[in-house]
Short mmCIF file of C-alpha atoms in Angstrom, two decimals:
data_model
loop_
_atom_site.label_atom_id
_atom_site.label_comp_id
_atom_site.label_asym_id
_atom_site.label_seq_id
_atom_site.Cartn_x
_atom_site.Cartn_y
_atom_site.Cartn_z
CA UNK A 1 101.59 110.52 88.06
CA UNK A 2 98.76 111.49 85.68
CA UNK A 3 97.26 108.80 83.49
CA UNK A 4 96.26 109.39 79.88
CA UNK A 5 93.98 107.51 77.49
CA UNK A 6 94.64 107.01 73.78
CA UNK A 7 91.90 105.98 71.37
CA UNK A 8 91.76 105.43 67.62
CA UNK A 9 90.96 108.03 64.97
CA UNK A 10 89.66 105.70 62.27
CA UNK A 11 88.58 107.19 58.96
CA UNK A 12 85.80 104.62 58.46
CA UNK A 13 83.66 102.28 60.55
CA UNK A 14 85.30 98.97 59.63
CA UNK A 15 87.12 96.71 62.08
CA UNK A 16 88.33 93.11 62.32
CA UNK A 17 84.75 92.02 63.01
CA UNK A 18 82.86 94.18 60.50
CA UNK A 19 83.65 95.36 56.95
CA UNK A 20 83.49 99.09 56.45
CA UNK A 21 80.15 100.39 55.21
CA UNK A 22 81.47 103.13 52.94
CA UNK A 23 84.60 104.73 51.55
CA UNK A 24 88.06 104.46 53.09
CA UNK A 25 87.81 108.11 54.09
CA UNK A 26 84.38 108.92 55.48
CA UNK A 27 84.71 112.54 56.58
CA UNK A 28 81.53 112.58 58.67
CA UNK A 29 82.35 109.34 60.47
CA UNK A 30 85.94 110.45 61.13
CA UNK A 31 84.70 113.59 62.87
CA UNK A 32 81.90 111.76 64.71
CA UNK A 33 84.32 109.21 66.13
CA UNK A 34 86.87 111.83 67.17
CA UNK A 35 84.17 113.95 68.79
CA UNK A 36 82.96 110.91 70.75
CA UNK A 37 86.46 110.57 72.17
CA UNK A 38 86.65 114.25 73.08
CA UNK A 39 83.19 114.21 74.66
CA UNK A 40 83.97 111.13 76.78
CA UNK A 41 87.22 112.21 78.43
CA UNK A 42 89.81 110.55 76.19
CA UNK A 43 93.07 112.50 75.97
CA UNK A 44 94.21 111.75 72.40
CA UNK A 45 93.56 109.64 69.35
CA UNK A 46 95.91 107.85 66.98
CA UNK A 47 95.84 108.51 63.26
CA UNK A 48 97.37 105.27 61.99
CA UNK A 49 99.35 104.69 58.80
CA UNK A 50 98.98 102.07 56.06
CA UNK A 51 100.49 101.97 52.59
CA UNK A 52 97.13 102.26 50.83
CA UNK A 53 95.17 104.03 53.55
CA UNK A 54 94.03 107.66 53.57
CA UNK A 55 96.87 110.05 54.41
CA UNK A 56 96.67 110.57 58.19
CA UNK A 57 98.18 114.09 58.25
CA UNK A 58 95.34 115.95 56.46
CA UNK A 59 92.80 113.79 58.27
CA UNK A 60 94.37 114.86 61.56
CA UNK A 61 94.35 118.50 60.45
CA UNK A 62 90.64 118.18 59.67
CA UNK A 63 89.91 116.87 63.16
CA UNK A 64 92.18 119.42 64.86
CA UNK A 65 90.35 122.27 63.14
CA UNK A 66 86.97 121.00 64.38
CA UNK A 67 87.75 119.98 67.97
CA UNK A 68 89.14 122.04 70.84
CA UNK A 69 90.75 119.65 73.33
CA UNK A 70 91.52 116.26 71.82
CA UNK A 71 95.22 115.66 71.25
CA UNK A 72 96.61 113.99 68.13
CA UNK A 73 99.07 111.12 67.78
CA UNK A 74 100.11 111.09 64.13
CA UNK A 75 101.72 107.92 62.77
CA UNK A 76 104.45 108.45 60.19
CA UNK A 77 106.80 106.16 58.25
CA UNK A 78 110.17 107.75 57.45
CA UNK A 79 110.33 106.07 54.04
CA UNK A 80 107.43 108.09 52.65
CA UNK A 81 108.92 111.60 52.79
CA UNK A 82 112.18 113.46 53.30
CA UNK A 83 112.73 114.67 56.88
CA UNK A 84 112.85 118.34 55.85
CA UNK A 85 109.38 118.02 54.33
CA UNK A 86 108.01 115.96 57.20
CA UNK A 87 109.27 118.35 59.87
CA UNK A 88 107.44 121.24 58.18
CA UNK A 89 104.27 119.15 57.88
CA UNK A 90 104.37 118.29 61.57
CA UNK A 91 105.09 121.89 62.61
CA UNK A 92 102.19 123.13 60.49
CA UNK A 93 99.88 120.55 62.05
CA UNK A 94 101.04 121.58 65.52
CA UNK A 95 100.10 125.15 64.58
CA UNK A 96 96.68 124.07 63.30
CA UNK A 97 96.03 122.09 66.48
CA UNK A 98 97.35 124.79 68.84
CA UNK A 99 100.05 122.52 70.17
CA UNK A 100 98.20 119.21 70.43
CA UNK A 101 100.48 117.05 68.25
CA UNK A 102 102.66 114.05 69.08
CA UNK A 103 104.34 112.15 66.22
CA UNK A 104 104.57 108.35 66.26
CA UNK A 105 107.44 107.15 64.07
CA UNK A 106 106.99 103.71 62.50
CA UNK A 107 110.07 101.88 61.25
CA UNK A 108 108.08 99.08 59.60
CA UNK A 109 108.19 95.39 60.44
CA UNK A 110 107.00 93.82 57.20
CA UNK A 111 109.14 93.86 54.05
CA UNK A 112 106.15 93.45 51.71
CA UNK A 113 104.24 96.35 53.25
CA UNK A 114 107.31 98.59 53.15
CA UNK A 115 108.01 97.59 49.56
CA UNK A 116 104.59 98.77 48.47
CA UNK A 117 105.89 102.32 48.73
CA UNK A 118 109.36 101.64 47.41
CA UNK A 119 111.18 100.89 50.68
CA UNK A 120 113.79 98.19 50.04
CA UNK A 121 116.01 98.58 53.11
CA UNK A 122 116.58 95.71 55.51
CA UNK A 123 115.06 95.84 58.98
CA UNK A 124 118.31 96.93 60.64
CA UNK A 125 118.85 99.57 57.95
CA UNK A 126 115.31 100.84 58.53
CA UNK A 127 115.96 101.30 62.24
CA UNK A 128 119.18 103.17 61.49
CA UNK A 129 117.27 105.41 59.10
CA UNK A 130 114.48 106.03 61.60
CA UNK A 131 116.93 107.10 64.27
CA UNK A 132 118.65 109.56 61.92
CA UNK A 133 115.23 110.77 60.72
CA UNK A 134 113.97 111.50 64.24
CA UNK A 135 117.16 113.33 65.12
CA UNK A 136 116.79 115.52 62.03
CA UNK A 137 113.13 116.28 62.64
CA UNK A 138 113.93 117.34 66.21
CA UNK A 139 116.75 119.56 64.96
CA UNK A 140 114.60 121.16 62.26
CA UNK A 141 111.88 121.90 64.84
CA UNK A 142 114.34 123.70 67.10
CA UNK A 143 116.94 125.27 64.79
CA UNK A 144 116.44 128.80 63.47
CA UNK A 145 119.65 129.04 61.44
CA UNK A 146 120.41 127.20 58.17
CA UNK A 147 122.43 124.01 58.57
CA UNK A 148 123.93 121.21 56.48
CA UNK A 149 123.58 117.49 57.07
CA UNK A 150 125.72 114.63 55.76
CA UNK A 151 124.43 111.40 57.26
CA UNK A 152 124.14 107.74 56.40
CA UNK A 153 120.66 108.08 54.89
CA UNK A 154 120.10 111.83 54.32
CA UNK A 155 122.10 114.70 52.87
CA UNK A 156 121.05 118.31 52.44
CA UNK A 157 122.56 121.77 52.60
CA UNK A 158 121.63 125.20 53.94
CA UNK A 159 118.19 124.21 55.18
CA UNK A 160 116.10 126.10 57.70
CA UNK A 161 112.35 125.89 58.17
CA UNK A 162 110.10 128.92 58.27
CA UNK A 163 107.40 127.18 60.32
CA UNK A 164 107.93 126.02 63.89
CA UNK A 165 105.77 124.10 66.34
CA UNK A 166 103.63 125.79 68.96
CA UNK A 167 104.98 123.39 71.57
CA UNK A 168 108.33 124.35 73.00
CA UNK A 169 110.91 123.15 72.65
CA UNK A 170 109.13 120.68 70.33
CA UNK A 171 106.26 118.18 70.02
CA UNK A 172 106.61 114.76 71.59
CA UNK A 173 108.09 111.77 69.78
CA UNK A 174 106.44 108.36 70.11
CA UNK A 175 108.01 105.06 69.09
CA UNK A 176 107.32 101.33 69.40
CA UNK A 177 108.78 97.90 68.83
CA UNK A 178 109.93 94.76 70.60
CA UNK A 179 113.22 93.91 68.88
CA UNK A 180 116.70 94.77 70.11
CA UNK A 181 117.04 97.35 67.33
CA UNK A 182 113.72 98.92 68.31
CA UNK A 183 114.66 99.18 71.99
CA UNK A 184 117.98 100.81 71.07
CA UNK A 185 116.43 103.39 68.73
CA UNK A 186 113.39 104.15 70.87
CA UNK A 187 115.35 104.14 74.09
CA UNK A 188 117.61 106.80 72.62
CA UNK A 189 115.06 109.04 70.88
CA UNK A 190 111.49 108.50 72.16
CA UNK A 191 109.55 110.57 74.65
CA UNK A 192 106.90 107.82 74.67
CA UNK A 193 107.63 104.13 74.15
CA UNK A 194 104.67 102.09 72.93
CA UNK A 195 104.06 98.42 73.71
CA UNK A 196 101.28 96.02 72.78
CA UNK A 197 99.34 94.49 75.65
CA UNK A 198 101.16 91.49 77.09
CA UNK A 199 100.97 89.75 80.48
CA UNK A 200 102.12 91.88 83.38
CA UNK A 201 105.39 90.03 83.91
CA UNK A 202 106.41 90.37 80.26
CA UNK A 203 105.41 94.02 80.22
CA UNK A 204 107.56 94.65 83.28
CA UNK A 205 110.50 93.01 81.50
CA UNK A 206 110.00 95.21 78.45
CA UNK A 207 109.85 98.36 80.59
CA UNK A 208 113.17 97.42 82.17
CA UNK A 209 114.64 96.86 78.70
CA UNK A 210 113.49 100.31 77.57
CA UNK A 211 115.01 101.85 80.71
CA UNK A 212 118.30 100.07 80.05
CA UNK A 213 118.32 101.22 76.42
CA UNK A 214 117.74 104.83 77.46
CA UNK A 215 120.58 104.62 79.97
CA UNK A 216 122.88 103.03 77.37
CA UNK A 217 122.12 105.95 75.05
CA UNK A 218 123.32 108.36 77.72
CA UNK A 219 119.92 109.64 78.80
CA UNK A 220 119.20 110.67 82.37
CA UNK A 221 115.45 110.30 81.83
CA UNK A 222 113.32 107.42 80.53
CA UNK A 223 110.52 107.39 77.94
CA UNK A 224 106.99 107.33 79.22
CA UNK A 225 105.39 103.92 78.64
CA UNK A 226 102.21 103.33 76.65
CA UNK A 227 100.48 99.92 76.46
CA UNK A 228 97.65 99.04 74.05
CA UNK A 229 94.66 96.71 74.51
CA UNK A 230 91.35 95.74 72.91
CA UNK A 231 88.79 96.06 75.76
CA UNK A 232 85.65 93.94 75.63
CA UNK A 233 83.27 95.12 78.35
CA UNK A 234 79.69 94.37 79.40
CA UNK A 235 77.55 94.89 82.53
CA UNK A 236 78.33 91.41 83.91
CA UNK A 237 81.28 89.03 83.62
CA UNK A 238 79.10 86.44 81.91
CA UNK A 239 77.90 88.91 79.29
CA UNK A 240 81.47 90.16 78.74
CA UNK A 241 82.76 86.66 78.04
CA UNK A 242 79.84 85.92 75.72
CA UNK A 243 80.70 89.12 73.86
CA UNK A 244 84.37 88.10 73.72
CA UNK A 245 83.58 84.74 72.14
CA UNK A 246 81.21 86.39 69.65
CA UNK A 247 84.00 88.78 68.74
CA UNK A 248 86.46 85.98 67.97
CA UNK A 249 83.73 84.13 66.07
CA UNK A 250 83.13 87.18 63.88
CA UNK A 251 86.84 87.53 63.14
CA UNK A 252 87.14 83.86 62.18
CA UNK A 253 84.01 84.03 60.03
CA UNK A 254 85.44 86.91 58.03
CA UNK A 255 88.70 85.04 57.54
CA UNK A 256 86.81 81.96 56.35
CA UNK A 257 85.04 84.13 53.77
CA UNK A 258 88.44 85.26 52.52
CA UNK A 259 88.05 88.84 53.70
CA UNK A 260 91.06 90.89 54.66
CA UNK A 261 91.46 91.16 58.44
CA UNK A 262 93.79 93.90 59.55
CA UNK A 263 97.36 93.83 58.23
CA UNK A 264 98.15 90.54 56.52
CA UNK A 265 101.56 88.94 56.83
CA UNK A 266 102.11 88.74 53.09
CA UNK A 267 103.74 85.57 51.90
CA UNK A 268 104.91 84.55 55.35
CA UNK A 269 103.58 81.76 57.55
CA UNK A 270 104.72 83.81 60.53
CA UNK A 271 104.81 87.59 60.90
CA UNK A 272 108.20 89.22 60.43
CA UNK A 273 107.97 91.75 63.23
CA UNK A 274 109.01 90.73 66.73
CA UNK A 275 105.97 92.26 68.42
CA UNK A 276 103.52 90.06 66.52
CA UNK A 277 105.72 87.03 67.06
CA UNK A 278 105.56 87.70 70.79
CA UNK A 279 101.76 87.96 70.73
CA UNK A 280 101.45 84.64 68.90
CA UNK A 281 103.81 82.93 71.34
CA UNK A 282 101.86 84.28 74.30
CA UNK A 283 98.59 83.07 72.76
CA UNK A 284 100.04 79.62 72.13
CA UNK A 285 101.12 79.42 75.76
CA UNK A 286 97.68 80.27 77.17
CA UNK A 287 94.36 82.02 76.64
CA UNK A 288 94.02 83.93 79.92
CA UNK A 289 96.58 85.85 81.94
CA UNK A 290 96.51 87.95 85.08
CA UNK A 291 93.21 89.65 85.89
CA UNK A 292 91.57 89.98 82.45
CA UNK A 293 94.05 89.57 79.57
CA UNK A 294 92.67 87.28 76.85
CA UNK A 295 94.71 86.17 73.83
CA UNK A 296 92.31 84.48 71.32
CA UNK A 297 91.68 87.84 69.65
CA UNK A 298 95.41 88.06 68.89
CA UNK A 299 95.55 84.43 67.78
CA UNK A 300 92.59 84.91 65.42
CA UNK A 301 94.32 87.81 63.62
CA UNK A 302 97.78 86.23 63.54
CA UNK A 303 99.14 88.70 66.07
CA UNK A 304 98.24 91.65 63.87
CA UNK A 305 99.02 94.80 65.80
CA UNK A 306 97.23 95.73 68.99
CA UNK A 307 95.11 92.61 69.39
CA UNK A 308 95.15 91.21 72.95
CA UNK A 309 91.87 91.85 74.76
CA UNK A 310 90.92 92.80 78.31
CA UNK A 311 87.59 91.12 79.09
CA UNK A 312 85.13 91.80 81.89
CA UNK A 313 82.90 94.37 83.52
CA UNK A 314 84.06 98.00 83.49
CA UNK A 315 85.29 97.49 87.05
CA UNK A 316 87.33 94.41 86.11
CA UNK A 317 88.88 96.05 83.06
CA UNK A 318 89.63 99.22 85.03
CA UNK A 319 91.41 97.22 87.73
CA UNK A 320 93.37 95.36 85.06
CA UNK A 321 94.50 98.69 83.60
CA UNK A 322 95.49 99.88 87.06
CA UNK A 323 97.72 96.81 87.37
CA UNK A 324 99.67 98.16 84.39
CA UNK A 325 99.67 101.65 85.85
CA UNK A 326 101.30 100.19 88.95
CA UNK A 327 104.10 98.88 86.71
CA UNK A 328 104.78 102.43 85.51
CA UNK A 329 102.49 102.61 82.47
CA UNK A 330 100.90 106.06 82.31
CA UNK A 331 99.40 106.04 78.81
CA UNK A 332 96.68 103.44 78.27
CA UNK A 333 95.66 102.77 74.67
CA UNK A 334 92.29 101.13 74.04
CA UNK A 335 90.27 100.34 70.93
CA UNK A 336 87.12 98.29 70.73
CA UNK A 337 85.69 96.35 67.80
CA UNK A 338 82.62 98.57 67.40
CA UNK A 339 84.76 101.67 67.19
CA UNK A 340 82.18 104.34 67.98
CA UNK A 341 79.99 102.62 70.57
CA UNK A 342 82.94 101.00 72.33
CA UNK A 343 84.76 104.34 72.58
CA UNK A 344 81.67 105.87 74.20
CA UNK A 345 81.17 102.96 76.61
CA UNK A 346 84.83 102.88 77.61
CA UNK A 347 84.77 106.63 78.21
CA UNK A 348 81.60 106.44 80.26
CA UNK A 349 82.30 103.38 82.38
CA UNK A 350 86.04 102.62 82.50
CA UNK A 351 87.94 105.90 82.28
CA UNK A 352 86.25 107.47 85.34
CA UNK A 353 87.14 104.47 87.52
CA UNK A 354 90.77 104.51 86.47
CA UNK A 355 91.15 108.27 86.89
CA UNK A 356 89.57 108.17 90.34
CA UNK A 357 91.78 105.31 91.51
CA UNK A 358 94.92 106.93 90.11
CA UNK A 359 94.07 110.16 91.94
CA UNK A 360 93.62 108.19 95.19
CA UNK A 361 96.91 106.37 94.75
CA UNK A 362 98.78 109.54 93.96
CA UNK A 363 97.26 111.26 96.98
CA UNK A 364 98.26 108.36 99.22
CA UNK A 365 101.81 108.43 97.87
CA UNK A 366 101.99 112.18 98.43
CA UNK A 367 100.80 111.74 102.01
CA UNK A 368 103.47 109.08 102.59
CA UNK A 369 106.09 111.20 100.87
CA UNK A 370 106.83 108.47 98.31
CA UNK A 371 107.18 108.76 94.57
CA UNK A 372 104.88 107.49 91.82
CA UNK A 373 105.84 104.20 90.09
CA UNK A 374 109.48 104.52 89.12
CA UNK A 375 109.44 102.50 85.89
CA UNK A 376 109.29 105.59 83.71
CA UNK A 377 110.36 109.19 83.82
CA UNK A 378 108.81 112.33 82.47
#
């Protein structure tokens, strides 16, 4: 099966190791970073969402209007707009990008962060809302006659959109989470299910859980699986590990200076979301797993988002990614700590190795008459 690579579409040059040098939305840097991904064989980039961050939708439209091939993964929280409005926004963006849009729906795992924009629902209520929201967006994308809706969270009458996506029947839907409620919602509605980088055995368990959730929802297919890492690469293993320890040192130094590092777990000793709790538990159990997985980067940020590293030479990191491909992961998400230079290096030195090996494996399977890894479906 084909393999795809997802990078980050940051709107400024800051990361966990380095404060940003300018405004939160640096138009020139945003385009430069996206173009580096397109020029170095990445498939798509994520426009992330934060309560106080620049709006990702117009930023994505800006990039789509300047680049020809790069696909867009747009993060969206259902609490920030009504589904009728959001569906039109997404369809318009799919038109602007000539059919290069996938939407990543975020339920929200932190009460404080959700409350910043007026969201007071409980976690279970948020998942129920997200599921209804996704169903409505899909229907609006594909329905050409006015319809009414009377649901648990949304009610409207006689609505029909006048703008439809380029992609038929609709753009893809991406979803993530590691709780039972997340598996149930994503298993039912997602085309792509997103996981943070964990050891191979735990990732395999999560894939099986997603498959079971999809089956329980009555699906005959399974979401594609995406897994995210923070690669730290260098020409030799020794240099890569020196770079890894410098990276953690820089994160800790910023924390000691009282600087904000990523998404803080406001008022809580432990993060509220299950995914971050899993990352912390994995880090507490050990620093190194499998071929190249390294957890101190996650520990240093308190399990904030995609934070487990893959450390080594390009060849080592590529082989580690192929281990996940062999589990059935066909979308590999990667983001370095020097966003621009790391995106270029990863594209130059890691992506070609993985693509070549995947092509060999697929050719061998075709010659044997066997199928690609069966953990996910199209």
